[in-house]
Amino acid sequence: KSKYLWLATTVIVVTALDQYTKHLAVARLKSGAVIDVIRKLFQLRYVENPGAAWGFLAGASESFRAPFFIAVSLLAIAFIIYFYRKVGNDQKVMLASLAMILGGAVGNFIDRLHQNYVVDFIDWYWKDWHWPTFNIADSAISLGVVLMVWTMIFGEEERPEEASGDGAPATTAPPEPPPAGPGAGGPPA
């Protein structure tokens, strides 16, 4: 049950943070304002992204793009929940990664439902080169994917309290031998 509480909490926090920061971006940046965070490296600017990551399918007609992205988002959300259910309670990093991915997917899905585009506002750049503008939901998805890949490659470190399986710390000492002698459960003398 605790893994579902973790999932719900993470999804709510990521989605709320994403939606709040997008609200601020609309209120303060939609007019064309740009806020320099780190001069000549990092700024906040308003962008409407009708496509997927890096503007994929941004040029497609809205009659195709809108239902396509809503359907893909719903399938992705369903798949993440299905996969989350299969992950064991002891796989904490995998659970966290899936929860972050789901939170990000929900945040961007809300945008697509309400306006058929995603609000992006985080802009990293160097001179004339700009990384594709993104948002908090995209950040959560990216971090979740990195953690998931890391876990799939390197696995999760097993902690001693998880190794014994009963919640007690695992010990390396061998078990004590049974008592010997008649009536003590050992072989007759």
Short mmCIF file of C-alpha atoms in Angstrom, two decimals:
data_model
loop_
_atom_site.label_atom_id
_atom_site.label_comp_id
_atom_site.label_asym_id
_atom_site.label_seq_id
_atom_site.Cartn_x
_atom_site.Cartn_y
_atom_site.Cartn_z
CA LYS A 1 0.00 0.00 0.00
CA SER A 2 2.84 2.43 0.76
CA LYS A 3 4.05 2.30 -2.84
CA TYR A 4 0.66 3.65 -3.99
CA LEU A 5 0.81 6.43 -1.42
CA TRP A 6 4.28 7.28 -2.78
CA LEU A 7 2.89 7.24 -6.33
CA ALA A 8 -0.06 9.49 -5.49
CA THR A 9 2.10 11.94 -3.51
CA THR A 10 4.75 12.19 -6.24
CA VAL A 11 2.21 12.61 -9.04
CA ILE A 12 0.33 15.30 -7.09
CA VAL A 13 3.51 17.22 -6.20
CA VAL A 14 5.01 17.06 -9.72
CA THR A 15 1.70 17.95 -11.39
CA ALA A 16 0.98 20.82 -8.98
CA LEU A 17 4.49 22.25 -9.34
CA ASP A 18 4.30 21.90 -13.12
CA GLN A 19 0.89 23.56 -13.41
CA TYR A 20 1.80 26.36 -11.00
CA THR A 21 5.03 27.22 -12.84
CA LYS A 22 3.19 27.13 -16.17
CA HIS A 23 0.59 29.50 -14.69
CA LEU A 24 3.41 31.86 -13.69
CA ALA A 25 4.95 31.59 -17.15
CA VAL A 26 1.64 32.54 -18.78
CA ALA A 27 1.09 35.43 -16.35
CA ARG A 28 4.61 36.87 -16.55
CA LEU A 29 6.13 35.76 -19.84
CA LYS A 30 3.34 35.39 -22.41
CA SER A 31 3.59 39.10 -23.22
CA GLY A 32 7.04 38.43 -24.68
CA ALA A 33 9.04 39.18 -21.54
CA VAL A 34 12.25 37.24 -21.02
CA ILE A 35 13.85 36.77 -17.60
CA ASP A 36 17.60 36.18 -17.55
CA VAL A 37 18.43 33.72 -14.79
CA ILE A 38 22.09 33.20 -15.75
CA ARG A 39 23.10 35.75 -18.35
CA LYS A 40 24.02 34.21 -21.72
CA LEU A 41 23.21 30.68 -20.48
CA PHE A 42 19.76 30.28 -18.90
CA GLN A 43 16.57 32.29 -19.29
CA LEU A 44 12.84 31.97 -18.83
CA ARG A 45 10.70 32.66 -21.89
CA TYR A 46 7.21 31.65 -22.94
CA VAL A 47 6.79 29.04 -25.70
CA GLU A 48 3.68 27.16 -26.86
CA ASN A 49 4.68 23.70 -28.03
CA PRO A 50 1.92 22.02 -30.06
CA GLY A 51 4.14 19.01 -30.73
CA ALA A 52 5.96 16.50 -28.57
CA ALA A 53 9.57 16.67 -27.40
CA TRP A 54 11.72 18.89 -29.62
CA GLY A 55 8.60 20.00 -31.47
CA PHE A 56 7.92 16.57 -32.99
CA LEU A 57 4.73 16.75 -35.09
CA ALA A 58 4.32 20.47 -34.30
CA GLY A 59 3.63 21.14 -37.97
CA ALA A 60 0.93 18.47 -38.31
CA SER A 61 -2.68 19.60 -38.64
CA GLU A 62 -4.47 20.21 -35.35
CA SER A 63 -7.28 17.82 -36.35
CA PHE A 64 -4.67 15.01 -36.35
CA ARG A 65 -2.26 16.28 -33.69
CA ALA A 66 -4.72 16.97 -30.84
CA PRO A 67 -6.44 13.55 -30.74
CA PHE A 68 -3.15 11.78 -31.47
CA PHE A 69 -1.35 13.31 -28.49
CA ILE A 70 -4.31 12.81 -26.17
CA ALA A 71 -4.52 9.13 -27.16
CA VAL A 72 -0.76 8.65 -26.80
CA SER A 73 -0.81 10.38 -23.40
CA LEU A 74 -3.64 8.17 -22.14
CA LEU A 75 -1.87 5.03 -23.37
CA ALA A 76 1.38 6.14 -21.75
CA ILE A 77 -0.36 6.87 -18.43
CA ALA A 78 -2.10 3.48 -18.51
CA PHE A 79 1.16 1.68 -19.33
CA ILE A 80 3.07 3.45 -16.55
CA ILE A 81 0.39 2.52 -14.00
CA TYR A 82 0.36 -1.09 -15.24
CA PHE A 83 4.16 -1.31 -15.03
CA TYR A 84 4.19 0.37 -11.61
CA ARG A 85 1.88 -2.33 -10.25
CA LYS A 86 4.35 -5.02 -11.35
CA VAL A 87 7.36 -3.44 -9.62
CA GLY A 88 8.18 -4.83 -6.20
CA ASN A 89 8.00 -2.69 -3.05
CA ASP A 90 11.75 -3.17 -2.55
CA GLN A 91 12.60 -1.51 -5.89
CA LYS A 92 12.51 2.04 -4.51
CA VAL A 93 14.44 3.77 -7.31
CA MET A 94 12.32 2.16 -10.02
CA LEU A 95 9.14 3.14 -8.18
CA ALA A 96 10.39 6.73 -7.82
CA SER A 97 11.34 6.92 -11.50
CA LEU A 98 7.94 5.69 -12.66
CA ALA A 99 6.16 8.07 -10.28
CA MET A 100 8.14 11.03 -11.67
CA ILE A 101 7.43 9.98 -15.26
CA LEU A 102 3.73 9.64 -14.48
CA GLY A 103 3.63 13.03 -12.76
CA GLY A 104 5.24 14.67 -15.78
CA ALA A 105 2.94 12.87 -18.20
CA VAL A 106 -0.11 14.04 -16.24
CA GLY A 107 1.18 17.63 -16.14
CA ASN A 108 1.64 17.82 -19.90
CA PHE A 109 -1.61 15.91 -20.51
CA ILE A 110 -3.54 18.60 -18.63
CA ASP A 111 -2.09 21.23 -20.99
CA ARG A 112 -3.05 19.21 -24.05
CA LEU A 113 -6.61 18.74 -22.80
CA HIS A 114 -7.12 22.43 -22.10
CA GLN A 115 -5.29 24.13 -24.95
CA ASN A 116 -3.91 21.57 -27.46
CA TYR A 117 -0.34 22.64 -26.71
CA VAL A 118 2.14 22.44 -23.85
CA VAL A 119 3.51 25.56 -22.15
CA ASP A 120 7.32 25.54 -22.08
CA PHE A 121 9.44 28.23 -20.45
CA ILE A 122 12.88 26.91 -19.41
CA ASP A 123 15.47 27.92 -22.01
CA TRP A 124 19.13 26.85 -21.80
CA TYR A 125 21.36 28.28 -24.51
CA TRP A 126 24.89 29.06 -25.54
CA LYS A 127 25.41 32.01 -27.90
CA ASP A 128 22.97 31.33 -30.78
CA TRP A 129 22.35 27.65 -29.94
CA HIS A 130 19.27 26.89 -27.81
CA TRP A 131 18.36 23.58 -26.20
CA PRO A 132 14.65 22.94 -26.89
CA THR A 133 12.61 24.89 -24.35
CA PHE A 134 11.00 22.68 -21.70
CA ASN A 135 9.02 22.73 -18.44
CA ILE A 136 8.85 21.05 -15.01
CA ALA A 137 6.85 18.08 -16.36
CA ASP A 138 9.52 17.45 -19.00
CA SER A 139 12.20 17.67 -16.29
CA ALA A 140 10.40 15.09 -14.14
CA ILE A 141 9.99 12.76 -17.12
CA SER A 142 13.67 13.12 -18.07
CA LEU A 143 14.91 12.54 -14.53
CA GLY A 144 12.58 9.55 -14.18
CA VAL A 145 13.86 8.02 -17.43
CA VAL A 146 17.50 8.53 -16.38
CA LEU A 147 16.83 6.83 -13.03
CA MET A 148 14.97 4.00 -14.75
CA VAL A 149 17.77 3.35 -17.24
CA TRP A 150 20.35 3.55 -14.43
CA THR A 151 18.39 0.97 -12.43
CA MET A 152 17.94 -1.31 -15.43
CA ILE A 153 21.68 -1.23 -16.15
CA PHE A 154 23.14 -1.28 -12.64
CA GLY A 155 20.26 -2.60 -10.53
CA GLU A 156 19.36 -1.42 -7.07
CA GLU A 157 21.69 -1.89 -4.15
CA GLU A 158 20.14 -4.28 -1.69
CA ARG A 159 20.12 -2.93 1.85
CA PRO A 160 20.83 -5.37 4.72
CA GLU A 161 17.33 -5.00 6.21
CA GLU A 162 15.85 -6.02 2.84
CA ALA A 163 18.16 -8.99 2.38
CA SER A 164 16.68 -11.07 5.19
CA GLY A 165 13.13 -10.72 3.88
CA ASP A 166 11.58 -10.39 7.35
CA GLY A 167 12.39 -6.74 8.03
CA ALA A 168 15.15 -7.67 10.47
CA PRO A 169 18.74 -6.81 9.62
CA ALA A 170 20.50 -9.59 7.76
CA THR A 171 23.34 -11.29 9.57
CA THR A 172 26.37 -13.02 8.20
CA ALA A 173 26.83 -15.37 11.18
CA PRO A 174 25.92 -19.00 10.50
CA PRO A 175 22.92 -20.42 12.36
CA GLU A 176 23.60 -22.17 15.65
CA PRO A 177 23.54 -25.98 15.50
CA PRO A 178 20.63 -27.76 17.20
CA PRO A 179 21.28 -29.04 20.74
CA ALA A 180 22.69 -32.55 20.95
CA GLY A 181 21.79 -35.39 23.26
CA PRO A 182 18.74 -37.52 24.08
CA GLY A 183 15.49 -35.66 24.34
CA ALA A 184 17.00 -32.48 22.91
CA GLY A 185 15.93 -33.13 19.36
CA GLY A 186 19.28 -34.46 18.30
CA PRO A 187 20.31 -38.03 17.39
CA PRO A 188 20.20 -40.60 20.20
CA ALA A 189 23.47 -41.15 22.06
#
